[in-house]
């Protein structure tokens, strides 16, 4: 089964994590805000230190990010998804 990475652990990202985990899917998470990452970790989510680390461990990455500039930064910024994504 695929491993899923979730970037953005607010209300929507957290709900997605719970649904995936309830169905036996391995999930990793990352959020730029430490408080959001800490809340998700308390609920059992495995937290990564960067979007790049999350991408290197995930078959699929889902973004729950508020706007285009933030999405671009998460994907192509320093230690973004593109830096850690596996080939293919």
mmCIF file of N, CA and C in Angstrom:
data_model
loop_
_atom_site.group_PDB
_atom_site.id
_atom_site.type_symbol
_atom_site.label_atom_id
_atom_site.label_comp_id
_atom_site.label_asym_id
_atom_site.label_seq_id
_atom_site.Cartn_x
_atom_site.Cartn_y
_atom_site.Cartn_z
ATOM 1 N N UNK A 1 0.842 -1.172 0.000
ATOM 2 C CA UNK A 1 0.000 0.000 0.000
ATOM 3 C C UNK A 1 0.892 1.242 0.000
ATOM 4 N N UNK A 2 0.445 2.293 -0.640
ATOM 5 C CA UNK A 2 1.204 3.532 -0.766
ATOM 6 C C UNK A 2 1.363 4.239 0.578
ATOM 7 N N UNK A 3 2.493 4.909 0.726
ATOM 8 C CA UNK A 3 2.722 5.785 1.862
ATOM 9 C C UNK A 3 2.363 7.192 1.430
ATOM 10 N N UNK A 4 1.595 7.892 2.249
ATOM 11 C CA UNK A 4 1.104 9.222 1.894
ATOM 12 C C UNK A 4 1.766 10.266 2.779
ATOM 13 N N UNK A 5 2.186 11.367 2.170
ATOM 14 C CA UNK A 5 2.710 12.507 2.896
ATOM 15 C C UNK A 5 1.712 13.652 2.824
ATOM 16 N N UNK A 6 1.490 14.310 3.949
ATOM 17 C CA UNK A 6 0.568 15.437 3.995
ATOM 18 C C UNK A 6 1.345 16.684 4.402
ATOM 19 N N UNK A 7 1.315 17.694 3.547
ATOM 20 C CA UNK A 7 1.926 18.981 3.853
ATOM 21 C C UNK A 7 0.792 19.949 4.174
ATOM 22 N N UNK A 8 0.792 20.452 5.391
ATOM 23 C CA UNK A 8 -0.276 21.316 5.868
ATOM 24 C C UNK A 8 -1.158 20.532 6.825
ATOM 25 N N UNK A 9 -0.965 20.743 8.118
ATOM 26 C CA UNK A 9 -1.618 19.916 9.128
ATOM 27 C C UNK A 9 -2.659 20.679 9.940
ATOM 28 N N UNK A 10 -3.345 21.596 9.276
ATOM 29 C CA UNK A 10 -4.447 22.304 9.915
ATOM 30 C C UNK A 10 -5.669 21.411 9.963
ATOM 31 N N UNK A 11 -6.831 22.003 9.929
ATOM 32 C CA UNK A 11 -8.080 21.253 10.047
ATOM 33 C C UNK A 11 -8.212 20.200 8.950
ATOM 34 N N UNK A 12 -8.035 20.604 7.703
ATOM 35 C CA UNK A 12 -8.226 19.657 6.592
ATOM 36 C C UNK A 12 -7.141 18.584 6.555
ATOM 37 N N UNK A 13 -5.881 18.990 6.728
ATOM 38 C CA UNK A 13 -4.793 18.021 6.712
ATOM 39 C C UNK A 13 -4.911 17.004 7.828
ATOM 40 N N UNK A 14 -5.306 17.454 9.009
ATOM 41 C CA UNK A 14 -5.476 16.548 10.144
ATOM 42 C C UNK A 14 -6.612 15.557 9.905
ATOM 43 N N UNK A 15 -7.722 16.033 9.353
ATOM 44 C CA UNK A 15 -8.850 15.129 9.062
ATOM 45 C C UNK A 15 -8.442 14.088 8.024
ATOM 46 N N UNK A 16 -7.691 14.522 7.022
ATOM 47 C CA UNK A 16 -7.215 13.590 5.995
ATOM 48 C C UNK A 16 -6.319 12.527 6.622
ATOM 49 N N UNK A 17 -5.402 12.947 7.494
ATOM 50 C CA UNK A 17 -4.528 11.999 8.189
ATOM 51 C C UNK A 17 -5.346 10.946 8.922
ATOM 52 N N UNK A 18 -6.366 11.375 9.661
ATOM 53 C CA UNK A 18 -7.175 10.434 10.434
ATOM 54 C C UNK A 18 -7.884 9.436 9.529
ATOM 55 N N UNK A 19 -8.443 9.900 8.438
ATOM 56 C CA UNK A 19 -9.152 8.988 7.518
ATOM 57 C C UNK A 19 -8.195 7.979 6.901
ATOM 58 N N UNK A 20 -7.021 8.442 6.480
ATOM 59 C CA UNK A 20 -6.038 7.531 5.892
ATOM 60 C C UNK A 20 -5.566 6.507 6.927
ATOM 61 N N UNK A 21 -5.234 6.978 8.118
ATOM 62 C CA UNK A 21 -4.754 6.084 9.172
ATOM 63 C C UNK A 21 -5.821 5.061 9.571
ATOM 64 N N UNK A 22 -7.084 5.486 9.628
ATOM 65 C CA UNK A 22 -8.185 4.561 9.949
ATOM 66 C C UNK A 22 -8.259 3.417 8.949
ATOM 67 N N UNK A 23 -7.789 3.671 7.737
ATOM 68 C CA UNK A 23 -7.832 2.659 6.687
ATOM 69 C C UNK A 23 -6.498 1.950 6.498
ATOM 70 N N UNK A 24 -5.614 2.072 7.479
ATOM 71 C CA UNK A 24 -4.367 1.315 7.478
ATOM 72 C C UNK A 24 -3.260 1.866 6.594
ATOM 73 N N UNK A 25 -3.391 3.096 6.167
ATOM 74 C CA UNK A 25 -2.384 3.690 5.291
ATOM 75 C C UNK A 25 -1.336 4.399 6.140
ATOM 76 N N UNK A 26 -0.075 4.183 5.794
ATOM 77 C CA UNK A 26 1.028 4.832 6.483
ATOM 78 C C UNK A 26 1.092 6.292 6.037
ATOM 79 N N UNK A 27 1.140 7.212 7.010
ATOM 80 C CA UNK A 27 1.085 8.644 6.709
ATOM 81 C C UNK A 27 2.212 9.383 7.435
ATOM 82 N N UNK A 28 2.844 10.309 6.708
ATOM 83 C CA UNK A 28 3.826 11.232 7.279
ATOM 84 C C UNK A 28 3.278 12.640 7.123
ATOM 85 N N UNK A 29 3.701 13.548 7.989
ATOM 86 C CA UNK A 29 3.210 14.916 7.909
ATOM 87 C C UNK A 29 4.311 15.944 8.065
ATOM 88 N N UNK A 30 4.024 17.134 7.553
ATOM 89 C CA UNK A 30 4.921 18.286 7.709
ATOM 90 C C UNK A 30 4.070 19.549 7.720
ATOM 91 N N UNK A 31 4.431 20.465 8.586
ATOM 92 C CA UNK A 31 3.797 21.779 8.595
ATOM 93 C C UNK A 31 4.853 22.807 8.957
ATOM 94 N N UNK A 32 4.812 23.942 8.302
ATOM 95 C CA UNK A 32 5.763 25.011 8.567
ATOM 96 C C UNK A 32 5.585 25.594 9.966
ATOM 97 N N UNK A 33 4.385 25.439 10.530
ATOM 98 C CA UNK A 33 4.103 25.946 11.866
ATOM 99 C C UNK A 33 4.318 24.841 12.903
ATOM 100 N N UNK A 34 5.280 25.017 13.813
ATOM 101 C CA UNK A 34 5.575 23.977 14.806
ATOM 102 C C UNK A 34 4.370 23.565 15.649
ATOM 103 N N UNK A 35 3.495 24.493 15.980
ATOM 104 C CA UNK A 35 2.331 24.151 16.803
ATOM 105 C C UNK A 35 1.412 23.166 16.081
ATOM 106 N N UNK A 36 1.214 23.364 14.792
ATOM 107 C CA UNK A 36 0.367 22.442 14.019
ATOM 108 C C UNK A 36 1.016 21.063 13.946
ATOM 109 N N UNK A 37 2.316 21.016 13.736
ATOM 110 C CA UNK A 37 3.029 19.738 13.696
ATOM 111 C C UNK A 37 2.956 19.041 15.053
ATOM 112 N N UNK A 38 3.098 19.798 16.131
ATOM 113 C CA UNK A 38 3.037 19.219 17.478
ATOM 114 C C UNK A 38 1.661 18.632 17.770
ATOM 115 N N UNK A 39 0.600 19.349 17.371
ATOM 116 C CA UNK A 39 -0.772 18.828 17.585
ATOM 117 C C UNK A 39 -0.956 17.520 16.831
ATOM 118 N N UNK A 40 -0.482 17.472 15.595
ATOM 119 C CA UNK A 40 -0.627 16.255 14.792
ATOM 120 C C UNK A 40 0.206 15.114 15.379
ATOM 121 N N UNK A 41 1.390 15.426 15.874
ATOM 122 C CA UNK A 41 2.236 14.397 16.493
ATOM 123 C C UNK A 41 1.554 13.816 17.725
ATOM 124 N N UNK A 42 0.893 14.663 18.504
ATOM 125 C CA UNK A 42 0.161 14.192 19.686
ATOM 126 C C UNK A 42 -0.954 13.225 19.307
ATOM 127 N N UNK A 43 -1.451 13.353 18.080
ATOM 128 C CA UNK A 43 -2.523 12.482 17.599
ATOM 129 C C UNK A 43 -1.974 11.241 16.899
ATOM 130 N N UNK A 44 -0.647 11.107 16.862
ATOM 131 C CA UNK A 44 -0.036 9.896 16.318
ATOM 132 C C UNK A 44 0.584 10.008 14.941
ATOM 133 N N UNK A 45 0.563 11.182 14.348
ATOM 134 C CA UNK A 45 1.150 11.343 13.015
ATOM 135 C C UNK A 45 2.661 11.400 13.122
ATOM 136 N N UNK A 46 3.343 10.699 12.211
ATOM 137 C CA UNK A 46 4.804 10.753 12.133
ATOM 138 C C UNK A 46 5.183 12.060 11.438
ATOM 139 N N UNK A 47 5.929 12.925 12.114
ATOM 140 C CA UNK A 47 6.260 14.250 11.608
ATOM 141 C C UNK A 47 7.652 14.263 10.988
ATOM 142 N N UNK A 48 7.765 14.896 9.836
ATOM 143 C CA UNK A 48 9.043 15.065 9.158
ATOM 144 C C UNK A 48 9.572 16.468 9.420
ATOM 145 N N UNK A 49 10.877 16.632 9.302
ATOM 146 C CA UNK A 49 11.510 17.921 9.598
ATOM 147 C C UNK A 49 11.456 18.897 8.431
ATOM 148 N N UNK A 50 11.098 18.414 7.243
ATOM 149 C CA UNK A 50 10.993 19.289 6.066
ATOM 150 C C UNK A 50 10.072 18.629 5.042
ATOM 151 N N UNK A 51 9.640 19.435 4.083
ATOM 152 C CA UNK A 51 8.837 18.888 2.984
ATOM 153 C C UNK A 51 9.674 17.931 2.137
ATOM 154 N N UNK A 52 10.979 18.208 2.024
ATOM 155 C CA UNK A 52 11.866 17.322 1.263
ATOM 156 C C UNK A 52 11.947 15.946 1.921
ATOM 157 N N UNK A 53 12.106 15.917 3.236
ATOM 158 C CA UNK A 53 12.152 14.632 3.946
ATOM 159 C C UNK A 53 10.838 13.886 3.755
ATOM 160 N N UNK A 54 9.725 14.586 3.890
ATOM 161 C CA UNK A 54 8.411 13.975 3.707
ATOM 162 C C UNK A 54 8.303 13.360 2.307
ATOM 163 N N UNK A 55 8.708 14.103 1.291
ATOM 164 C CA UNK A 55 8.618 13.607 -0.087
ATOM 165 C C UNK A 55 9.490 12.371 -0.296
ATOM 166 N N UNK A 56 10.653 12.335 0.343
ATOM 167 C CA UNK A 56 11.555 11.189 0.168
ATOM 168 C C UNK A 56 10.984 9.913 0.772
ATOM 169 N N UNK A 57 10.028 10.046 1.680
ATOM 170 C CA UNK A 57 9.449 8.894 2.363
ATOM 171 C C UNK A 57 8.057 8.539 1.854
ATOM 172 N N UNK A 58 7.543 9.284 0.887
ATOM 173 C CA UNK A 58 6.141 9.145 0.472
ATOM 174 C C UNK A 58 6.018 8.748 -0.992
ATOM 175 N N UNK A 59 5.006 7.938 -1.266
ATOM 176 C CA UNK A 59 4.667 7.604 -2.651
ATOM 177 C C UNK A 59 3.751 8.664 -3.253
ATOM 178 N N UNK A 60 2.946 9.275 -2.402
ATOM 179 C CA UNK A 60 1.983 10.299 -2.796
ATOM 180 C C UNK A 60 2.080 11.437 -1.793
ATOM 181 N N UNK A 61 2.038 12.683 -2.282
ATOM 182 C CA UNK A 61 2.051 13.846 -1.403
ATOM 183 C C UNK A 61 0.791 14.661 -1.658
ATOM 184 N N UNK A 62 0.095 15.008 -0.568
ATOM 185 C CA UNK A 62 -1.116 15.820 -0.646
ATOM 186 C C UNK A 62 -0.827 17.149 0.045
ATOM 187 N N UNK A 63 -1.220 18.243 -0.595
ATOM 188 C CA UNK A 63 -0.999 19.576 -0.027
ATOM 189 C C UNK A 63 -2.303 20.163 0.481
ATOM 190 N N UNK A 64 -2.263 20.664 1.707
ATOM 191 C CA UNK A 64 -3.364 21.428 2.288
ATOM 192 C C UNK A 64 -2.771 22.773 2.701
ATOM 193 N N UNK A 65 -2.558 23.614 1.707
ATOM 194 C CA UNK A 65 -1.844 24.882 1.885
ATOM 195 C C UNK A 65 -2.736 25.998 1.343
ATOM 196 N N UNK A 66 -2.742 27.175 2.003
ATOM 197 C CA UNK A 66 -3.734 28.202 1.701
ATOM 198 C C UNK A 66 -3.631 28.940 0.376
ATOM 199 N N UNK A 67 -2.473 29.072 -0.217
ATOM 200 C CA UNK A 67 -2.420 29.892 -1.418
ATOM 201 C C UNK A 67 -1.298 29.509 -2.360
ATOM 202 N N UNK A 68 -1.297 30.082 -3.560
ATOM 203 C CA UNK A 68 -0.316 29.717 -4.590
ATOM 204 C C UNK A 68 1.127 29.968 -4.177
ATOM 205 N N UNK A 69 1.417 31.079 -3.527
ATOM 206 C CA UNK A 69 2.797 31.364 -3.129
ATOM 207 C C UNK A 69 3.298 30.337 -2.113
ATOM 208 N N UNK A 70 2.431 29.972 -1.171
ATOM 209 C CA UNK A 70 2.808 28.962 -0.179
ATOM 210 C C UNK A 70 2.983 27.587 -0.826
ATOM 211 N N UNK A 71 2.129 27.266 -1.778
ATOM 212 C CA UNK A 71 2.253 25.991 -2.496
ATOM 213 C C UNK A 71 3.564 25.937 -3.274
ATOM 214 N N UNK A 72 3.884 27.026 -3.943
ATOM 215 C CA UNK A 72 5.129 27.081 -4.707
ATOM 216 C C UNK A 72 6.321 26.891 -3.777
ATOM 217 N N UNK A 73 6.327 27.576 -2.636
ATOM 218 C CA UNK A 73 7.427 27.459 -1.679
ATOM 219 C C UNK A 73 7.543 26.030 -1.147
ATOM 220 N N UNK A 74 6.420 25.390 -0.853
ATOM 221 C CA UNK A 74 6.440 24.017 -0.343
ATOM 222 C C UNK A 74 6.983 23.049 -1.392
ATOM 223 N N UNK A 75 6.688 23.325 -2.647
ATOM 224 C CA UNK A 75 7.134 22.427 -3.712
ATOM 225 C C UNK A 75 8.562 22.708 -4.170
ATOM 226 N N UNK A 76 8.898 23.985 -4.345
ATOM 227 C CA UNK A 76 10.160 24.332 -4.996
ATOM 228 C C UNK A 76 11.109 25.169 -4.155
ATOM 229 N N UNK A 77 10.726 25.507 -2.924
ATOM 230 C CA UNK A 77 11.588 26.284 -2.038
ATOM 231 C C UNK A 77 12.702 25.429 -1.450
ATOM 232 N N UNK A 78 13.493 26.035 -0.582
ATOM 233 C CA UNK A 78 14.563 25.330 0.093
ATOM 234 C C UNK A 78 13.985 24.175 0.892
ATOM 235 N N UNK A 79 14.527 22.990 0.689
ATOM 236 C CA UNK A 79 14.050 21.747 1.318
ATOM 237 C C UNK A 79 12.583 21.494 1.022
ATOM 238 N N UNK A 80 12.167 21.866 -0.200
ATOM 239 C CA UNK A 80 10.809 21.620 -0.642
ATOM 240 C C UNK A 80 10.635 20.212 -1.187
ATOM 241 N N UNK A 81 9.436 19.922 -1.599
ATOM 242 C CA UNK A 81 9.080 18.599 -2.101
ATOM 243 C C UNK A 81 9.980 18.179 -3.255
ATOM 244 N N UNK A 82 10.264 19.085 -4.179
ATOM 245 C CA UNK A 82 11.102 18.753 -5.335
ATOM 246 C C UNK A 82 12.501 18.311 -4.923
ATOM 247 N N UNK A 83 12.994 18.818 -3.804
ATOM 248 C CA UNK A 83 14.330 18.425 -3.331
ATOM 249 C C UNK A 83 14.370 17.002 -2.821
ATOM 250 N N UNK A 84 13.247 16.476 -2.384
ATOM 251 C CA UNK A 84 13.253 15.140 -1.797
ATOM 252 C C UNK A 84 12.484 14.089 -2.571
ATOM 253 N N UNK A 85 11.739 14.511 -3.586
ATOM 254 C CA UNK A 85 10.900 13.561 -4.327
ATOM 255 C C UNK A 85 11.739 12.489 -5.003
ATOM 256 N N UNK A 86 11.255 11.271 -4.894
ATOM 257 C CA UNK A 86 11.923 10.148 -5.550
ATOM 258 C C UNK A 86 11.621 10.172 -7.041
ATOM 259 N N UNK A 87 12.520 9.652 -7.826
ATOM 260 C CA UNK A 87 12.307 9.583 -9.260
ATOM 261 C C UNK A 87 11.098 8.695 -9.557
ATOM 262 N N UNK A 88 10.299 9.133 -10.516
ATOM 263 C CA UNK A 88 9.134 8.350 -10.916
ATOM 264 C C UNK A 88 7.909 8.761 -10.166
#
